[in-house]
Short mmCIF file of C-alpha atoms and ligand atoms in Angstrom, two decimals:
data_model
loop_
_atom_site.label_atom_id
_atom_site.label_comp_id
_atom_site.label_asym_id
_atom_site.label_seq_id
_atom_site.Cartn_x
_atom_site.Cartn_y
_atom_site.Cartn_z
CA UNK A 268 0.36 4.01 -8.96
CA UNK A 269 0.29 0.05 -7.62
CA UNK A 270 -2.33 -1.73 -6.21
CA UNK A 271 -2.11 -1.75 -2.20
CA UNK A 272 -3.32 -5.18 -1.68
CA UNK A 273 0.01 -6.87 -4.09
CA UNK A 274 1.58 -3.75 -5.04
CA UNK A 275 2.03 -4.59 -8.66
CA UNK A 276 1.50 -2.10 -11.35
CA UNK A 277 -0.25 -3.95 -13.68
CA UNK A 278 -3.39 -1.85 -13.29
CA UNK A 279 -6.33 -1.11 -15.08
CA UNK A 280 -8.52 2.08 -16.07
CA UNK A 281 -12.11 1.18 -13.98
CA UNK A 282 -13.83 4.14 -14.42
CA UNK A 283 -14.45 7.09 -12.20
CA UNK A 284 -16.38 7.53 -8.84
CA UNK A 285 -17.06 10.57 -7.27
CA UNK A 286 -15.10 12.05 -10.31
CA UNK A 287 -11.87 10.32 -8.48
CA UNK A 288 -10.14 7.47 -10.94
CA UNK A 289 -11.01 3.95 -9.71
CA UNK A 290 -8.16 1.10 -10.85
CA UNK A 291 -8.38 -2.36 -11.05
CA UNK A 292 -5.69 -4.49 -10.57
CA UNK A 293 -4.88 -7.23 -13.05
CA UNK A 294 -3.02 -9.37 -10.46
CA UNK A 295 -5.05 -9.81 -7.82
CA UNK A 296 -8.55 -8.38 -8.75
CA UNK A 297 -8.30 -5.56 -6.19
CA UNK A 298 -10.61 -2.74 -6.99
CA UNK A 299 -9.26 0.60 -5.54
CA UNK A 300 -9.40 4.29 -5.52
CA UNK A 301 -6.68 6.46 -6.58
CA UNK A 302 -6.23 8.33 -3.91
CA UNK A 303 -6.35 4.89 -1.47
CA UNK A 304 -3.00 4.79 -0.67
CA UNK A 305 -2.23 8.40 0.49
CA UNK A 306 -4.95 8.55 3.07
CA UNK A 307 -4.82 4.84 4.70
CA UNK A 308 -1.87 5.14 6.70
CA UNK A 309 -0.94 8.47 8.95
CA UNK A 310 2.82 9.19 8.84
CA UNK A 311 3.41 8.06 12.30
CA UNK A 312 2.34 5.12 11.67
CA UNK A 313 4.81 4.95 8.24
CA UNK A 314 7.53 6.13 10.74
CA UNK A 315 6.85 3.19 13.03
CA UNK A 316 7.08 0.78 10.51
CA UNK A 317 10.84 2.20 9.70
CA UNK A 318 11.66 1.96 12.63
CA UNK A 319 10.74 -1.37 13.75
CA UNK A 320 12.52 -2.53 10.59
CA UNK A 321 15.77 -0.61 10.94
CA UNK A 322 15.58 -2.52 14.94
CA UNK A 323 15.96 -6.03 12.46
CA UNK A 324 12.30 -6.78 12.60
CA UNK A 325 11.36 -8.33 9.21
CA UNK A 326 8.81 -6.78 7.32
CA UNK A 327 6.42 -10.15 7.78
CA UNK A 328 6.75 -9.62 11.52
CA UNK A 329 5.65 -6.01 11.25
CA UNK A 330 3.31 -7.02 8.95
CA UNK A 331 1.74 -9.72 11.82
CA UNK A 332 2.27 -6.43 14.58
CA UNK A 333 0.55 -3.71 12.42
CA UNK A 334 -1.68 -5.40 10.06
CA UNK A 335 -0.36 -2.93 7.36
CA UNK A 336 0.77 -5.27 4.04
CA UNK A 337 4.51 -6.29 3.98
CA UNK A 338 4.93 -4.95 0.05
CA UNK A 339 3.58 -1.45 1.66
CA UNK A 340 5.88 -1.57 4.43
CA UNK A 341 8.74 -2.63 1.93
CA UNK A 342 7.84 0.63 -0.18
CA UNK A 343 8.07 3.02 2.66
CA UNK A 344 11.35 1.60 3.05
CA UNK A 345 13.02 1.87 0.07
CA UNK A 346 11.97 5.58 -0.13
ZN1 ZN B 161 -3.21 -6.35 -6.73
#
């Protein structure tokens, strides 16, 4: 688990909602689901991303194109 907004895994235990585990990141504040990650981006989209990066595109200028966090893109990468 990391936190989508910073992607650090300094995370904290915030309790449940709709029985799903919420986390709280100590970095950045972020409050998130724990499931959050999986469903916010399709697989096309994650596909795109590679793509554009393995053209030389740097993940900040994907990150200006797609609106999709450079630390998420940088994860999909090193997959
Ligand atoms: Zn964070």
């Amino acid at each position: 688990m990391e936190c989508p907004t910073c992607s650090s895994t300094q995370l904290q235990r915030n309790g449940y909602r709709n029985k799903v585990q919420c986390y709280k990141c100590k970095r950045c504040g972020r409050q998130f689901l724990e499931s959050y990650k999986q469903v916010r981006y399709s697989e096309d989209i994650k596909q795109l991303c590679i793509r554009m990066y393995q053209k030389g595109m740097s993940t900040r200028t994907i990150e200006k194109m797609t609106d999709i966090h450079h630390t998420t893109i940088l994860s999909w990468i090193r997959e």
